[in-house]
């Protein structure tokens, strides 16, 4: 369902116009993940059948919306045209580059989503053992979840005014600096609260940037979007597992070192992409400027 939703959004809103939509989806996921446990707690532990009925009822609005809407369809002319040109070496190179970009976006999504899920899953343990907050350690999880939701809603408003690639690199740099600051004062409750809020507000929206950037620079297929979402789903389970192993071996602060490492890897990757994009733009500009006199003489 998430793959279908993301693909539908990318096909409906071309280019970077999909970024605010994906940020709104992230905010919705955060709200529902906070509300559903409370609803299930109110229902009670012994009423499993009622919980299944409640989850099924949540699908009704989505079904109504689907029935009332015309599903977006990727241009078959563009698909047929691209398929007919695969015999050319340039088109094969383009096809390979698109899939390499999809794999890179999938890996970046794995790291970003995995880091976010690890923080949500292990932050309470970190607060109890490292910060020694005791029963108040759950406050860190609440602040992180609230930061994710508010940050995603804010991102839906400001993303359209900036270059997405520059914005992502800036936000990843801010998150990295906040984690580095946090590592110097891991036992301070005040520092932990500030760092968690920055991580949620600034780092939370970055999970949706990967499919948005891929949609901006390519014409994504359903299979490519599925690959990106596979990375997101694998990150949800794999990275928290690794975080648990590292925390058991090296202590609670290993959670922050893992977050700093994954954030740094993604930032480094996108800085390389930014450098390549800048170099390609400069080369195209030089080529255009060098051809202008020839065109002028020919005319």
PDB file of C-alpha atoms in Angstrom, residues 4-5 14 17 59 82 115 131 136 154 161 165-166 168 184 200 215 257 274 296 298:
ATOM      1  CA  UNK A   4       1.239   2.253  -4.393  1.00  0.00           C
ATOM      2  CA  UNK A   5       0.657   5.493  -2.500  1.00  0.00           C
ATOM      3  CA  UNK A  14       5.879  15.552 -11.432  1.00  0.00           C
ATOM      4  CA  UNK A  17       6.196  19.149  -6.676  1.00  0.00           C
ATOM      5  CA  UNK A  59      -9.612   1.304   5.301  1.00  0.00           C
ATOM      6  CA  UNK A  82      11.698   4.496 -24.047  1.00  0.00           C
ATOM      7  CA  UNK A 115      18.038   5.750  11.945  1.00  0.00           C
ATOM      8  CA  UNK A 131      20.769  10.236  30.840  1.00  0.00           C
ATOM      9  CA  UNK A 136      10.681  10.433  32.405  1.00  0.00           C
ATOM     10  CA  UNK A 154       6.684  22.555   8.110  1.00  0.00           C
ATOM     11  CA  UNK A 161      10.966  27.573  -2.119  1.00  0.00           C
ATOM     12  CA  UNK A 165      19.182  18.699  -3.058  1.00  0.00           C
ATOM     13  CA  UNK A 166      20.693  21.744  -1.340  1.00  0.00           C
ATOM     14  CA  UNK A 168      18.577  17.989   2.053  1.00  0.00           C
ATOM     15  CA  UNK A 184      29.713  15.780  24.160  1.00  0.00           C
ATOM     16  CA  UNK A 200      12.986  15.266  14.948  1.00  0.00           C
ATOM     17  CA  UNK A 215      11.056  11.842  -9.040  1.00  0.00           C
ATOM     18  CA  UNK A 257      27.374   7.050  17.097  1.00  0.00           C
ATOM     19  CA  UNK A 274      25.552  17.673  -5.759  1.00  0.00           C
ATOM     20  CA  UNK A 296      25.765  33.173 -35.092  1.00  0.00           C
ATOM     21  CA  UNK A 298      25.906  30.144 -39.620  1.00  0.00           C
TER      22      UNK A 298
END
